[in-house]
Coordinates of C-alpha atoms in Angstrom, one line a residue:
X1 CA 0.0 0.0 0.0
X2 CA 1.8 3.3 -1.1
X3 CA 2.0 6.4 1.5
X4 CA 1.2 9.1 0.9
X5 CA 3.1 12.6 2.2
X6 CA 1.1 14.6 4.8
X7 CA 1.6 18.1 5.5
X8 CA 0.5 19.2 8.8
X9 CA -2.2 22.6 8.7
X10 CA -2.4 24.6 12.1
X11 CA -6.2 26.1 12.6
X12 CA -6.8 29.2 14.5
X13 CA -10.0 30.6 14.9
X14 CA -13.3 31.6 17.3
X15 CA -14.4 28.5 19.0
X16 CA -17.9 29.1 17.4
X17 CA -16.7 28.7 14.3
X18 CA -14.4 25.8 15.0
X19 CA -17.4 23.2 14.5
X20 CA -18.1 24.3 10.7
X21 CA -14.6 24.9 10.1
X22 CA -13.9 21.3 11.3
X23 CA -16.9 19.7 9.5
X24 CA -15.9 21.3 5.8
X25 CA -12.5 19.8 6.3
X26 CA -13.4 16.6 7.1
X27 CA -16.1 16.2 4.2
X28 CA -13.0 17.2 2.1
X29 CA -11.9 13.7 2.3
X30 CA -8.5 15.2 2.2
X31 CA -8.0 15.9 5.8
X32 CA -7.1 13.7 8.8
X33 CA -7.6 15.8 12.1
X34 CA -5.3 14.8 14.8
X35 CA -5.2 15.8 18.5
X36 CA -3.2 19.0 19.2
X37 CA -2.7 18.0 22.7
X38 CA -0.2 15.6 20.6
X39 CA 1.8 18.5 19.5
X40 CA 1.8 21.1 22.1
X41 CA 3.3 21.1 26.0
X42 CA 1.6 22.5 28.9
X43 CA 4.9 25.3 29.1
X44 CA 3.7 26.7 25.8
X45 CA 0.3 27.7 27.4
X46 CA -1.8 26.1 25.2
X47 CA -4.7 23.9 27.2
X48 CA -7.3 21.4 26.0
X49 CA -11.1 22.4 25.8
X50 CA -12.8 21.2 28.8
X51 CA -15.7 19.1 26.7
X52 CA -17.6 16.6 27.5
X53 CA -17.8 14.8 24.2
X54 CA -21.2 14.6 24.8
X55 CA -22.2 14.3 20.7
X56 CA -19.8 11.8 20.8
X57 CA -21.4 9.7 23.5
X58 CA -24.8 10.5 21.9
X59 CA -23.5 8.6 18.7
X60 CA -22.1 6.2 20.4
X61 CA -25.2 5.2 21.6
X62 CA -27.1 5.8 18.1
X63 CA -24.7 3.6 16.7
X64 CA -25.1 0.9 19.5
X65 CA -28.8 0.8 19.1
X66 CA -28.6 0.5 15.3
X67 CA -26.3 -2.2 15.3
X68 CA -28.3 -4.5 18.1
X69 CA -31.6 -3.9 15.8
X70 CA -29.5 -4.1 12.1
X71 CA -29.9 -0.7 11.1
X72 CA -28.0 1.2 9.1
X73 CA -27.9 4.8 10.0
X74 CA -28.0 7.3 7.4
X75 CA -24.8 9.3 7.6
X76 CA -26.1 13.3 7.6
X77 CA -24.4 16.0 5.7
X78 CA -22.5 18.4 8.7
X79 CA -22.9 21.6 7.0
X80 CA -26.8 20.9 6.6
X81 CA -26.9 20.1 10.3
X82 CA -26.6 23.4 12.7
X83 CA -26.6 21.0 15.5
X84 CA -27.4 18.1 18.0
X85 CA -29.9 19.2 20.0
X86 CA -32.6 17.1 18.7
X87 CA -30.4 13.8 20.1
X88 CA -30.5 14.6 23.6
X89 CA -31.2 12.1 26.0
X90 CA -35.3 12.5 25.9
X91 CA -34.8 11.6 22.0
X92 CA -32.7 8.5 22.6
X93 CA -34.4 7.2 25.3
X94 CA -37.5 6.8 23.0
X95 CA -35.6 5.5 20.6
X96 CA -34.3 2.7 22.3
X97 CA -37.8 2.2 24.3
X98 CA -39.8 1.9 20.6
X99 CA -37.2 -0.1 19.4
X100 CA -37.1 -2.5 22.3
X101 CA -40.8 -2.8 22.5
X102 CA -41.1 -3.7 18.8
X103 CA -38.1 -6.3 19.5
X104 CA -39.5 -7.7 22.0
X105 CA -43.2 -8.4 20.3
X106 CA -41.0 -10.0 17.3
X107 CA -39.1 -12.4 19.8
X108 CA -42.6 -13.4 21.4
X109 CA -44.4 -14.0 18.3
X110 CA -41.5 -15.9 16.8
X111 CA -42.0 -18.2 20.2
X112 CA -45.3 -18.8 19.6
X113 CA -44.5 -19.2 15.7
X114 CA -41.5 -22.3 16.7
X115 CA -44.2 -24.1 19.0
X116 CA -46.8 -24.3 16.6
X117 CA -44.2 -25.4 14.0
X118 CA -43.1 -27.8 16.7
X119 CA -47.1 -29.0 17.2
X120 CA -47.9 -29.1 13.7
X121 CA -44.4 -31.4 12.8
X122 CA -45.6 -33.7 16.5
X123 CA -49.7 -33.9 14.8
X124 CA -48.5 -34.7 11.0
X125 CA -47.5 -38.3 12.0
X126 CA -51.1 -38.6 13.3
X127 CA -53.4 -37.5 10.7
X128 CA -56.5 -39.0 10.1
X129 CA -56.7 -40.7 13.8
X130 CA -60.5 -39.6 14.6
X131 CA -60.2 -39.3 18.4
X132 CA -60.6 -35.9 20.5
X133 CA -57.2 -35.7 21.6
X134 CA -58.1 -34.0 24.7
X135 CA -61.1 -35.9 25.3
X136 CA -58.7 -39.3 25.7
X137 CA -55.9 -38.0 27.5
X138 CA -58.6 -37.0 30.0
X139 CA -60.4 -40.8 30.0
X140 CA -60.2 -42.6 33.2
X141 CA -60.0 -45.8 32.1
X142 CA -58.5 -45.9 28.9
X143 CA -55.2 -44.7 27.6
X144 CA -53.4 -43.7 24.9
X145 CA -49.7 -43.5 23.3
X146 CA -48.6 -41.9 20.5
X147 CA -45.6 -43.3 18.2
X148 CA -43.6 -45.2 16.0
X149 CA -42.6 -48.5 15.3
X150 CA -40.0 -50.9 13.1
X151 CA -42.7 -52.3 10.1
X152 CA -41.1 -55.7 10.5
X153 CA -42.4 -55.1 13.9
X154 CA -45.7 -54.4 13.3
X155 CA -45.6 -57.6 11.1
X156 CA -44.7 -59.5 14.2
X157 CA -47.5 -58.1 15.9
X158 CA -50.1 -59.0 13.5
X159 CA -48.9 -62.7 13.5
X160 CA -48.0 -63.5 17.2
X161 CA -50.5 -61.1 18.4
X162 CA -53.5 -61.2 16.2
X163 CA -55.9 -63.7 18.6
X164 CA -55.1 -60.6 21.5
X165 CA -58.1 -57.9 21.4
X166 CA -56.1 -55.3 23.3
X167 CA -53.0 -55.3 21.0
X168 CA -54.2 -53.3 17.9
X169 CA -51.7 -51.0 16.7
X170 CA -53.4 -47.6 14.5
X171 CA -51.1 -46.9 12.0
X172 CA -51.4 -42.7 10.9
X173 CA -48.8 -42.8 8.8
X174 CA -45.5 -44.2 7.3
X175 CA -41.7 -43.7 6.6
X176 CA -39.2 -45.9 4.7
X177 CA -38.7 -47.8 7.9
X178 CA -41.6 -47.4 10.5
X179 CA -44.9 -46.8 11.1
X180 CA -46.4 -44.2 12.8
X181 CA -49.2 -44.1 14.8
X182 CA -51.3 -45.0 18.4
X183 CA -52.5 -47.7 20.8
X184 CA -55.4 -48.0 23.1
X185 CA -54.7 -49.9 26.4
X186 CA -57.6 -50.0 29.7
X187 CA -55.4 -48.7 32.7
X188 CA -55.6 -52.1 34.5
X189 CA -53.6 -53.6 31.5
X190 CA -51.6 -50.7 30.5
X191 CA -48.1 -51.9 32.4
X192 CA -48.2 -55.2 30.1
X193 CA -49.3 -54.0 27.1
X194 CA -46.5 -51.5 27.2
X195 CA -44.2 -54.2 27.7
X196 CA -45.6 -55.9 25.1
X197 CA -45.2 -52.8 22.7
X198 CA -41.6 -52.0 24.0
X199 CA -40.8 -55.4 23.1
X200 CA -41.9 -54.6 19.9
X201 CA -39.2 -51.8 19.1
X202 CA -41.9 -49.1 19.7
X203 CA -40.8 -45.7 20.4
X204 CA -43.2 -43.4 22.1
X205 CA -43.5 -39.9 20.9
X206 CA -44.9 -37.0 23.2
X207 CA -47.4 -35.2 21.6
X208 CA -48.8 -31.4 22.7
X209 CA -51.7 -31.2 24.5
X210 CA -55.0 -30.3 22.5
X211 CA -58.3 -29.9 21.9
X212 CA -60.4 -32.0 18.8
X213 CA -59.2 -34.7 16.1
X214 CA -55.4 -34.4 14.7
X215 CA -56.8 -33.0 11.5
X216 CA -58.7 -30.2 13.1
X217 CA -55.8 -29.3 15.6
X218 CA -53.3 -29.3 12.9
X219 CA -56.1 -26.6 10.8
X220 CA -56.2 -24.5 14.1
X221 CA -52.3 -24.5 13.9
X222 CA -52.0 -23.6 10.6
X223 CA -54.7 -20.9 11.0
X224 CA -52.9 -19.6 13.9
X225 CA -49.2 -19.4 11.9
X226 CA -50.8 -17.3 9.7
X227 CA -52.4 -14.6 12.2
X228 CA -48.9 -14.8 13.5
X229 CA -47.2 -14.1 10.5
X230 CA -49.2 -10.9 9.3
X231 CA -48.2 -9.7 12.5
X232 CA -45.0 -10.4 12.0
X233 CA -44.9 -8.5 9.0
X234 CA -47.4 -5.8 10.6
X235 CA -44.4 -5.1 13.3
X236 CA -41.6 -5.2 10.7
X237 CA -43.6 -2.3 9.0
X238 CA -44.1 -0.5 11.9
X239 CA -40.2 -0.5 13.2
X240 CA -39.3 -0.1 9.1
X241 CA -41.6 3.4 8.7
X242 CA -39.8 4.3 12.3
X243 CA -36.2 4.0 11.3
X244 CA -36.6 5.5 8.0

């Protein structure tokens, strides 16, 4: 990378004019302002300006705030900008309050949003069992459990099980390897008929609580996602039309 010669330039003038002196060399390009405290002693009786970079903080925190929400600030021209004093601390404040309020909204909708993806991915493997899902995990006597099993297992059980009333597998669905589905066991029975089904290779799968038939909970779900995604997008629009 070639270097380029620098001549230093020495500015003297009234400190209210310092700040649109400062700016029209900068937006030059072709200065690069470095700290006089650098080139001057105390014993020549020169002394900083007491300041408390308080623009500087202000941006600082701008910049912060933009970058935690990915926005890109919009770099204004200095000479059309007479000063700061619309980014006080009132101004930031509601910045970061509006902004934080819309981010939050987003992070709880996109919660709901992964659980009904969740749901919807936990029902698919059931569709088309007609049962009231909450209706039977509510029966007293009767219960239910939701899964998958080996199909050279569920041959097995259609040959060495097929006199036995109470082993009846529902099969939902299917894979290249397993089928997916439910059985029904009466609570007196239920510790060996699980053992029956364990010895069968099948793997229970937990499945969200609900209300009505797989089909219907898995249209509720669906409805749901998309409520949840125009507001989504409604929130997007708001915090877009507020940054720009």
């Amino acid at each position: 990378m070639a270097i380029e010669k620098m001549e230093l330039v020495k500015i003297s003038a009234p400190l209210e004019k310092i700040n649109e002196i400062s700016a029209t060399l900068i937006e030059s390009e072709c200065f690069h302002p470095r700290s006089a405290a650098k080139l001057f002693s105390s014993d020549m009786g020169f002394a900083p300006l007491a300041d408390d970079a308080s623009y500087q903080k202000r941006a600082n925190e701008l910049l912060e705030l933009a970058g935690t929400y990915n926005i890109t600030p919009e770099l204004l021209d200095l000479s059309e900008q007479e000063d700061f004093s619309d980014f006080d601390d009132d101004y930031l404040d509601d910045v970061e309050a509006k902004l934080i309020k819309y981010s939050e909204e987003t992070r709880s909708l996109n919660e709901q949003k992964e659980i009904l993806l969740s749901g919807i991915q936990s029902f698919e493997h059931f569709k088309g069992l007609d049962v009231d899902l909450d209706e039977i995990s509510q029966c007293r006597y009767i219960k239910v459990r939701f899964g998958h099993m080996p199909k050279e297992s569920y041959k097995r059980l259609n040959t060495v099980y097929k006199d036995n009333p109470y082993i009846v597998f529902n099969v939902c669905s299917e894979d290249e390897t397993d089928y997916w589905g439910a059985y029904f066991a009466p609570v007196d029975m239920l510790e060996e008929i699980d053992a029956i089904f364990a010895f069968l290779f099948f793997e229970p799968t937990r499945v969200p609580g609900a209300a009505g038939a797989v089909d219907e909970v898995i249209n509720e779900c669906q409805k749901s996602l998309g409520i949840i995604s125009s507001q989504l997008s409604e929130i997007q629009g708001k915090t877009n039309e507020y940054i720009s």
